[in-house]
Amino acid sequence: MSIEIENIWAGSPAATRLQPTHLSCDPKGERIAYATGKVIYLRSIDNPSHSIQYTGHTATTSCATFSPSGYWVASGDISGKVRVWDAIEGINTKAEYPIISGRINSIAWDGDSTRIIAVGDGRERYGHCFTADSGNSVGEITGHSKAINAVTMKQQRPFKAATVSDDGSMVFMNGAPYKFQGKRLSHKNYVMGTEFSPDGNTLATVGADRRIQLYDGKTGDMTKEIGNGAHTGTIYAVSWAKDSKKLVTASADQTVRLWDVETDTCLQVWQMGEPGSKSDQQVGVVIPRGRSDGLIISLSLNGDLNYLVEGTAEPIKVVQGHNRGIEALGVASDKKLIITGDAEGRVCTWDVSTGVGRAVRGETHSVKVSHFCPAGEGRTYSVGWDDTLRTIDHSTNTFTGNPVKLTAQPKGVAATKDGFVVVALMDGISVYKDYKLLFHHPTNFEPRAVAAYGSDVVVGDNVDAIHTYELLNDLLKPTNGPIKFSRPVSVFSFSPDGRFLAAGYDTGKIIVYRTKSWEIETDRWSAHTARVLSIAWNSAGTHAASGALDTNVHVWSIAKPGARVKAANAHKEGVYGVAWIEGDIKIATTGGDAAVKVWAVKGLQ
């Protein structure tokens, strides 16, 4: 057997309210770079279902920038480190440099792709200038009294640089080496973004005072303000078109505006979402200058990437996904659609054939989505830490019906072919049908996991036992004494024919039981070194895949328990979900990196 990565459906850019998110495109305009969780994604613009994932950071990442040559990427994290790595494969790291003792907010390269300025919120200093290959100092960042939000570097000689800060100022620098030239107090509040025009003649800054200020790119002197009063919220980002005659701004007022700089004319306004929708605030924007189609990409606070073109009133494409860890994974009965839920309540469906993700519309969970289970007839049930049971309709990609309020926090959900929905709660087991509670079965233990097949229901407690029941119309009837083990069960999965039950434990061990006798079929599935979080069987019931907190994915065989294959370090922060797709020749996995990964499995034994 073998398992190989086939595709990565990237997470969305991480976005934080009241803070700009920096986006970067390569010189050809083919890929976009951004930070999510502890990883950096280099994502295809034309085919967003293809991406490269860089996993070299050990702390939460904050920004990433392509070098002008397109061969390197510099990325920063909240610990103040900057890593320089290859942009081709995203594997080889050139160097790591500790820059400041806090979050890196922005990174810029000079026109030679040799010098870098990284800025942020440090204690001793707010930024540093250094060479990409050795880390040697090539200047200093001074003049600010608060955190620096953005930096930009003029690409032509003589080199210049500018930084903007929460102290309301823009600092202009001569280089190289880069030294303080002057400070401009052109804004009355936080300055959020800045960028030199491609020809280097003009510098633009934007900020919380809703001001778009222009400067002479060679001297740093203020020239004029444009768009006075147009934006009604903080302007978080600015980006220039390649002709240096237009620029685009993104604002908390949910709009993206395209400007003619020479005439101070707003050429177009794009309004995102319904008025007052915080999730549609625009916190980032970039124009991929290597393209000829005039594409603009903006970022919504909820992580959506909006593709905009002048002359078109609505986005021509919206790329959706997760920007928080995906902690729940479900799969439709035909295995052509998977469903994912993250730590903040967002639910997405993914077309397996195209890798396109769409956020499920309607009233979603308000906090963490914890479990899914198939409901048959093109539906999926979900439960979350908002203590609700909801139903997703696949055909309309919406939540359907009214959410069912649960009496306690759910620990798992399972459904039977007869339409019963079994929910494990902290105080017992509740059984529903047609959105109505049939009965609640109190337990003298706290359930941790649940699974159902036919009339069989199994529940794992929080100590060391599996409890088995028969589901009748109005009660759960215990059918066996507890099955003991030394640690609590973390997850269950029945084989498709119901012959086996795979139980994953906190220790990383998986034990497969024969359901007729509850005797052990195999206890040799024991390669995980941390809590097992997900188990999925193939349609034949001959093999199972598992994911765990140890970040690894394993594929196991019933006939040959020792014949396993491993995908090491499959997801940063753990593998939360596994599912067989596309005729059981591939596996989809999810984890703390907010991505969906597709693996090709060959040679099943």
XYZ file of C-alpha atoms in Angstrom:
605
model
C 0.000 0.000 0.000
C 1.026 3.606 -0.511
C -0.384 7.022 0.254
C 0.698 10.222 -1.484
C -0.513 13.794 -1.351
C -2.460 14.693 -4.483
C -3.912 18.108 -3.756
C -4.284 20.777 -1.099
C -7.496 22.794 -0.934
C -6.078 25.731 0.934
C -7.472 27.464 3.962
C -8.591 31.066 3.585
C -6.453 33.995 4.763
C -6.595 34.617 8.488
C -8.244 37.944 9.181
C -8.630 39.844 12.440
C -11.071 42.646 13.083
C -9.538 46.130 13.405
C -6.320 44.888 11.786
C -5.172 44.883 8.140
C -4.323 41.601 6.423
C -1.484 41.805 3.918
C -1.782 39.909 0.647
C 1.037 39.392 -1.873
C 1.118 38.171 -5.479
C 4.026 36.800 -7.470
C 5.466 38.881 -10.345
C 3.604 36.859 -12.980
C 0.235 37.326 -11.239
C -0.285 33.584 -11.026
C -0.253 32.980 -7.249
C -1.254 34.741 -4.060
C 0.519 34.340 -0.715
C -1.061 34.679 2.699
C -0.949 33.396 6.272
C -3.365 31.008 7.996
C -2.785 29.356 11.353
C 0.825 28.206 11.537
C 1.229 27.810 7.782
C 1.670 29.960 4.668
C -0.254 29.217 1.474
C 0.900 29.946 -2.068
C -2.361 29.567 -3.940
C -3.124 29.559 -7.641
C -5.243 32.562 -8.583
C -6.850 30.992 -11.659
C -7.310 27.564 -10.070
C -7.709 28.118 -6.300
C -8.038 24.382 -5.642
C -4.271 24.085 -6.260
C -1.826 25.415 -3.703
C 1.474 24.911 -1.903
C 1.630 24.835 1.872
C 4.704 25.976 3.798
C 4.872 24.541 7.313
C 8.231 25.789 8.595
C 6.886 28.173 11.255
C 6.329 26.944 14.805
C 4.216 29.950 15.822
C 1.060 31.395 14.286
C 1.952 33.073 10.996
C 0.990 36.671 10.280
C 2.144 37.689 6.773
C 4.034 36.586 3.670
C 5.534 38.450 0.703
C 6.930 37.259 -2.641
C 10.326 38.606 -3.672
C 10.300 40.679 -6.906
C 12.183 37.844 -8.614
C 9.394 35.423 -7.687
C 11.854 32.794 -6.451
C 11.597 33.478 -2.718
C 9.024 34.192 -0.063
C 9.634 35.931 3.260
C 7.062 35.152 5.935
C 6.626 36.294 9.522
C 4.881 35.048 12.639
C 3.634 36.324 15.992
C 6.877 35.376 17.760
C 8.794 37.948 15.690
C 10.627 35.509 13.420
C 11.002 35.861 9.658
C 11.729 32.854 7.481
C 12.979 33.047 3.886
C 12.126 30.037 1.711
C 11.760 28.910 -1.877
C 8.559 29.816 -3.690
C 8.727 26.919 -6.145
C 8.050 23.954 -3.865
C 7.674 25.606 -0.470
C 10.062 23.104 1.114
C 13.564 24.542 1.242
C 14.173 27.169 3.908
C 17.056 29.534 3.269
C 17.164 31.066 6.731
C 15.248 32.076 9.845
C 15.844 35.433 11.547
C 14.558 36.699 14.906
C 13.541 40.286 14.107
C 11.453 41.650 16.968
C 9.959 40.356 20.201
C 6.388 40.434 18.943
C 4.106 40.030 15.952
C 5.452 40.653 12.460
C 2.795 42.765 10.732
C 4.317 43.399 7.317
C 7.307 42.450 5.155
C 8.753 44.146 2.049
C 11.579 43.323 -0.404
C 13.766 45.746 -2.310
C 13.942 45.699 -6.105
C 17.061 43.492 -6.111
C 15.351 40.743 -4.064
C 18.287 40.912 -1.638
C 17.157 43.192 1.204
C 14.118 42.851 3.454
C 12.375 45.136 5.916
C 10.129 43.449 8.471
C 7.996 45.475 10.883
C 5.482 44.849 13.621
C 4.779 45.189 17.322
C 8.000 44.589 19.260
C 9.182 45.688 22.673
C 12.751 46.831 21.981
C 12.159 47.889 18.372
C 9.373 47.897 15.815
C 11.266 46.590 12.793
C 14.559 45.784 11.164
C 16.340 45.960 7.776
C 18.458 42.951 6.830
C 19.803 40.937 3.921
C 17.811 37.911 2.850
C 20.753 35.527 2.509
C 22.718 36.303 5.689
C 20.563 38.448 7.951
C 23.168 41.206 8.129
C 21.803 44.597 9.116
C 21.335 47.093 6.265
C 19.723 49.913 8.187
C 17.454 50.643 11.113
C 13.790 51.418 11.633
C 13.278 54.466 13.826
C 10.829 57.323 14.258
C 7.744 55.489 15.476
C 6.393 55.347 19.025
C 3.821 52.573 18.482
C 3.429 49.370 16.492
C 4.155 49.579 12.769
C 1.322 48.235 10.613
C 2.865 48.224 7.138
C 6.074 48.765 5.179
C 6.763 49.360 1.493
C 10.020 49.640 -0.479
C 10.606 51.529 -3.709
C 11.751 49.086 -6.375
C 13.944 51.497 -8.381
C 17.201 53.170 -7.446
C 17.743 55.297 -5.498
C 16.000 52.990 -3.024
C 13.470 54.401 -0.596
C 11.220 52.860 2.041
C 8.222 53.955 4.100
C 6.556 52.637 7.250
C 3.183 53.522 8.806
C 2.145 53.112 12.396
C -0.517 53.265 15.066
C 1.088 56.553 16.122
C -0.556 58.182 13.082
C 2.668 58.859 11.188
C 4.501 57.838 8.039
C 8.283 57.564 8.290
C 10.240 57.977 5.055
C 13.691 56.385 4.648
C 16.600 56.664 2.252
C 18.570 53.567 1.391
C 20.524 51.461 1.260
C 21.494 51.248 4.058
C 18.071 52.464 5.122
C 18.065 55.499 7.388
C 15.479 57.870 8.752
C 14.817 60.783 6.398
C 11.679 62.323 7.837
C 8.346 61.831 9.583
C 5.003 62.903 8.122
C 1.988 63.435 10.398
C -0.518 63.322 7.582
C -3.116 61.178 9.364
C -5.158 61.855 12.477
C -5.493 58.220 13.557
C -3.926 54.800 13.024
C -2.263 54.422 9.613
C -3.049 50.944 8.301
C -1.502 50.564 4.854
C 1.061 51.990 2.461
C 2.499 51.209 -0.965
C 4.798 52.777 -3.563
C 3.459 52.970 -7.091
C 5.174 50.554 -9.524
C 7.048 53.424 -11.195
C 8.248 54.660 -7.803
C 7.020 58.214 -8.317
C 4.163 58.170 -5.800
C 3.592 56.794 -2.315
C 0.093 56.220 -0.889
C -1.027 55.737 2.724
C -4.465 54.890 4.149
C -5.779 54.690 7.669
C -8.476 54.728 10.306
C -9.222 58.409 9.597
C -10.607 57.274 6.190
C -7.962 59.332 4.418
C -6.059 58.424 1.245
C -2.858 60.483 1.259
C -0.351 60.712 -1.596
C 3.333 61.686 -1.389
C 6.242 62.283 -3.718
C 7.907 58.897 -4.054
C 11.413 60.371 -4.180
C 11.243 62.894 -1.328
C 8.365 61.699 0.826
C 6.728 65.119 0.706
C 2.938 65.214 0.883
C 1.314 66.061 -2.448
C -2.458 65.617 -2.227
C -5.354 63.753 -0.677
C -7.825 61.862 -2.837
C -11.295 60.462 -2.184
C -12.034 62.784 0.710
C -15.107 61.496 2.558
C -15.790 58.614 0.170
C -15.081 55.778 2.568
C -17.176 55.743 5.747
C -15.024 53.283 7.675
C -11.369 52.532 8.346
C -9.356 52.002 5.171
C -7.233 48.917 5.790
C -5.326 48.412 2.554
C -4.180 50.027 -0.675
C -2.730 48.573 -3.862
C -1.533 50.178 -7.119
C -2.318 49.125 -10.676
C 0.702 48.365 -12.856
C 0.299 51.599 -14.849
C 0.750 53.661 -11.641
C -2.318 55.701 -12.619
C -4.912 53.822 -10.589
C -5.069 52.450 -7.071
C -7.603 50.431 -5.123
C -8.606 50.714 -1.462
C -10.386 48.318 0.901
C -12.400 49.491 3.866
C -14.388 48.449 6.915
C -17.409 50.086 5.255
C -17.638 46.843 3.208
C -16.509 48.533 0.004
C -13.612 48.276 -2.397
C -13.007 51.431 -4.433
C -10.969 51.915 -7.601
C -9.467 55.383 -8.045
C -7.988 57.427 -10.887
C -5.148 59.162 -9.088
C -4.610 61.971 -11.559
C -8.240 63.124 -11.666
C -9.193 62.129 -8.087
C -12.108 60.171 -9.510
C -13.675 57.033 -8.076
C -13.984 54.771 -11.100
C -15.952 51.991 -9.405
C -17.307 50.875 -6.047
C -17.912 47.272 -5.063
C -20.243 46.771 -2.081
C -19.810 43.444 -0.296
C -22.648 41.767 1.579
C -25.647 43.267 3.298
C -25.219 46.646 5.009
C -23.951 46.277 8.570
C -22.436 42.824 8.027
C -19.196 42.741 9.991
C -18.030 39.583 8.237
C -18.022 41.477 4.913
C -15.684 44.238 6.053
C -12.815 44.489 3.543
C -9.482 44.099 5.356
C -7.059 43.433 2.499
C -6.618 44.052 -1.213
C -4.021 43.377 -3.898
C -3.730 43.895 -7.660
C -1.724 41.084 -9.314
C 0.392 43.277 -11.575
C 1.668 40.514 -13.802
C -1.775 40.034 -15.327
C -3.428 41.797 -18.237
C -7.071 41.297 -17.220
C -7.155 44.035 -14.549
C -8.024 41.602 -11.778
C -8.367 42.918 -8.222
C -8.490 40.547 -5.227
C -9.981 41.763 -1.958
C -10.283 39.982 1.368
C -13.391 39.941 3.543
C -13.156 39.610 7.307
C -14.696 36.122 7.071
C -11.804 34.998 4.831
C -13.548 35.183 1.453
C -11.322 36.203 -1.470
C -13.330 38.374 -3.869
C -12.244 38.548 -7.529
C -13.139 41.945 -8.980
C -12.838 43.400 -12.477
C -13.514 46.994 -13.480
C -16.846 47.260 -15.277
C -18.389 44.311 -13.466
C -20.653 45.228 -10.556
C -20.360 41.925 -8.688
C -17.324 39.744 -7.978
C -16.636 37.397 -10.875
C -15.599 34.769 -8.346
C -15.628 34.360 -4.561
C -13.153 31.842 -3.157
C -14.439 30.477 0.137
C -13.113 28.150 2.795
C -11.953 28.151 6.400
C -9.416 30.365 8.141
C -9.630 28.503 11.437
C -8.850 24.868 12.207
C -11.325 22.413 10.642
C -12.503 20.291 13.555
C -15.334 18.329 11.910
C -15.535 16.440 8.616
C -18.486 14.700 7.030
C -19.029 13.021 3.671
C -22.153 12.565 1.561
C -23.362 9.025 0.960
C -22.257 9.160 -2.692
C -18.808 10.431 -1.585
C -18.939 13.234 -4.149
C -19.339 15.955 -1.533
C -17.610 16.557 1.769
C -18.732 18.860 4.556
C -16.369 20.698 6.902
C -16.873 22.748 10.059
C -14.382 24.936 11.888
C -13.684 26.254 15.353
C -15.727 29.423 14.786
C -18.875 27.790 13.445
C -18.392 28.137 9.694
C -19.578 25.175 7.611
C -18.474 24.604 4.006
C -19.251 21.999 1.379
C -16.627 20.874 -1.143
C -17.184 19.393 -4.567
C -14.798 16.446 -4.660
C -14.389 16.580 -8.446
C -13.350 20.253 -8.569
C -12.067 21.069 -5.081
C -14.337 24.130 -4.937
C -15.578 25.045 -1.475
C -18.757 26.989 -0.678
C -19.903 28.331 2.661
C -23.258 26.870 3.669
C -25.864 29.621 3.704
C -28.382 30.260 6.440
C -28.213 30.309 10.207
C -24.960 28.524 10.994
C -23.414 27.525 14.307
C -22.212 30.444 16.399
C -19.194 28.600 17.805
C -17.233 25.406 17.176
C -18.771 22.742 14.943
C -17.926 19.447 16.620
C -19.476 16.604 14.594
C -21.300 15.671 11.387
C -23.213 12.568 10.417
C -25.020 11.673 7.174
C -28.791 12.004 7.263
C -29.518 10.306 3.927
C -31.502 11.847 1.059
C -28.888 14.514 0.401
C -28.701 15.863 3.945
C -26.193 15.999 6.777
C -26.697 16.596 10.490
C -24.320 18.837 12.435
C -23.878 19.576 16.126
C -21.831 22.331 17.708
C -20.815 23.913 20.956
C -23.718 26.344 20.652
C -25.727 23.296 21.822
C -27.734 22.953 18.629
C -28.519 20.214 16.127
C -28.818 21.504 12.565
C -29.540 20.010 9.144
C -27.672 20.828 5.913
C -29.373 20.363 2.552
C -26.775 19.453 -0.064
C -28.750 20.476 -3.153
C -29.361 24.043 -1.969
C -26.201 24.319 0.161
C -28.239 25.759 3.019
C -29.211 24.981 6.568
C -32.769 23.744 6.420
C -35.495 23.691 9.051
C -35.230 25.162 12.493
C -32.209 24.335 14.656
C -32.941 21.927 17.485
C -31.833 23.244 20.859
C -29.986 20.586 22.865
C -30.079 20.363 26.640
C -26.294 20.189 27.043
C -23.062 20.311 25.091
C -22.949 17.592 22.387
C -20.160 15.031 22.428
C -21.158 13.313 19.202
C -24.010 12.564 16.812
C -25.081 9.465 14.876
C -28.020 8.630 12.649
C -29.748 5.399 11.623
C -31.412 4.464 8.357
C -34.768 4.580 10.141
C -34.391 8.310 10.687
C -33.362 8.262 14.339
C -30.737 10.811 15.387
C -28.723 9.892 18.473
C -26.889 12.725 20.211
C -24.410 12.121 23.018
C -24.631 14.893 25.605
C -22.714 15.557 28.776
C -25.624 14.222 30.862
C -26.835 11.324 28.723
C -28.176 10.296 25.322
C -30.967 12.106 23.479
C -32.828 10.501 20.579
C -34.601 12.624 17.941
C -36.768 11.957 14.928
C -38.236 14.486 12.512
C -36.623 17.304 14.526
C -38.473 16.267 17.682
C -37.064 14.794 20.873
C -38.359 11.257 21.360
C -36.673 10.609 24.688
C -33.600 11.342 26.775
C -31.661 8.471 28.326
C -29.718 9.677 31.382
C -26.408 7.982 32.130
C -24.320 7.603 35.266
C -21.236 8.521 33.238
C -20.271 11.367 30.923
C -20.408 10.252 27.272
C -17.468 11.117 25.014
C -18.338 9.401 21.729
C -21.303 7.753 20.046
C -21.975 5.637 16.948
C -24.996 3.786 15.584
C -25.682 1.035 13.070
C -29.188 -0.313 12.596
C -30.578 -0.651 16.102
C -27.129 -0.916 17.701
C -25.847 2.134 19.569
C -22.454 2.340 21.272
C -21.391 5.043 23.695
C -17.924 5.630 25.103
C -17.594 7.083 28.585
C -14.987 9.471 29.965
C -13.200 6.827 32.044
C -12.506 3.445 30.480
C -15.562 1.703 29.011
C -17.767 1.206 25.940
C -21.500 0.831 26.637
C -23.740 -0.995 24.123
C -27.462 -0.479 23.596
C -30.359 -1.548 21.426
C -32.375 1.387 20.114
C -36.102 0.824 20.391
C -38.860 3.295 19.599
C -38.930 4.833 23.048
C -35.861 3.626 24.900
C -32.235 2.552 24.813
C -31.923 -0.981 26.136
C -28.476 -2.026 27.445
C -27.364 -5.184 25.651
C -23.997 -5.982 27.167
C -21.833 -5.233 30.112
C -19.347 -2.397 29.600
C -16.324 -3.233 27.440
C -13.332 -2.105 29.476
C -10.035 -0.567 28.410
C -7.397 1.377 30.291
C -8.219 4.734 28.669
C -11.315 6.586 27.421
C -12.630 6.175 23.887
C -12.245 9.273 21.728
C -13.990 8.170 18.510
C -16.048 5.286 17.049
C -16.701 4.064 13.526
C -18.849 1.126 12.373
C -17.796 -0.672 9.204
C -20.336 -0.196 6.354
C -21.755 -3.731 6.841
C -21.882 -3.371 10.613
C -19.592 -6.351 11.234
C -16.874 -4.331 12.945
C -16.590 -1.400 15.279
C -13.319 0.526 15.334
C -12.716 2.354 18.606
C -9.996 4.985 18.854
C -8.543 5.827 22.246
C -6.760 8.736 23.898
C -3.553 6.697 23.901
C -3.455 6.558 20.093
C -4.479 2.913 19.967
C -7.310 1.619 17.777
C -9.086 -1.618 18.630
C -11.458 -3.322 16.188
C -14.317 -5.330 17.734
C -16.616 -7.936 16.140
C -20.082 -6.560 16.795
C -21.857 -9.916 17.137
C -19.725 -11.062 20.056
C -17.860 -7.849 21.003
C -14.661 -9.851 20.882
C -11.500 -8.206 19.588
C -10.825 -8.657 15.879
C -7.472 -6.870 16.065
C -5.655 -4.641 18.509
C -2.619 -4.120 16.294
C -3.689 -0.746 14.915
C -1.461 1.038 17.375
C 0.902 3.371 15.508
C -0.600 6.706 16.571
C 1.161 8.393 19.483
C -1.658 10.739 20.561
C -5.451 10.848 20.748
C -7.253 9.372 17.753
C -9.696 11.963 16.409
C -11.251 10.318 13.361
C -11.698 6.883 11.797
C -13.313 6.124 8.423
C -13.921 2.786 6.684
C -13.828 2.177 2.947
C -17.038 0.920 1.325
C -15.870 -2.701 1.335
C -15.125 -2.634 5.058
C -11.654 -4.042 4.413
C -9.599 -0.964 5.265
C -9.867 2.044 7.521
C -8.120 5.396 7.660
C -7.424 7.286 10.873
C -6.185 10.688 11.941
C -4.879 11.809 15.309
C -3.421 14.648 17.312
C 0.050 13.368 16.413
C -0.554 15.026 12.969
C -0.339 11.678 11.141
C -2.741 9.745 8.910
C -2.666 5.931 8.782
C -4.413 3.470 6.481
C -5.060 0.056 8.060
C -6.034 -3.387 6.798
C -8.329 -5.891 8.527
C -6.822 -8.858 6.660
C -3.242 -7.749 7.334
C -3.270 -5.664 10.532
C 0.456 -5.067 10.320
C 0.299 -3.789 6.740
C -0.269 -0.075 7.252
C 0.833 3.066 5.442
C 1.494 6.438 6.997
C 1.244 10.051 5.894
C 3.455 11.833 8.407
C 2.796 15.443 9.441
C -0.363 15.509 7.355
C -1.792 18.563 9.125
C -0.320 21.062 11.540
C -1.986 20.938 14.971
C -3.479 17.494 14.366
C -5.693 15.571 11.933
C -9.326 16.075 12.945
C -11.115 14.354 10.088
C -10.648 11.576 7.514
C -13.016 10.369 4.795
C -12.838 8.054 1.780
C -13.820 9.694 -1.517
C -13.899 8.997 -5.265
C -14.591 5.293 -5.214
C -12.351 4.669 -2.204
C -9.155 5.367 -4.115
C -8.584 8.664 -2.313
C -8.797 10.021 1.197
C -9.754 13.545 2.241
C -8.343 14.840 5.525
C -8.762 18.010 7.581
C -6.898 19.515 10.495
C -5.703 22.510 12.424
C -4.181 24.165 9.326
C -7.678 24.982 7.940
C -6.963 22.976 4.772
C -8.576 19.995 3.113
C -5.974 17.603 1.731
C -6.600 14.866 -0.807
C -4.421 11.743 -0.741
C -4.145 9.006 -3.357
C -4.178 5.517 -1.830
C -2.812 2.700 -3.954
C -2.247 -1.015 -3.600
C -4.719 -1.800 -0.816
C -3.901 -5.209 0.691
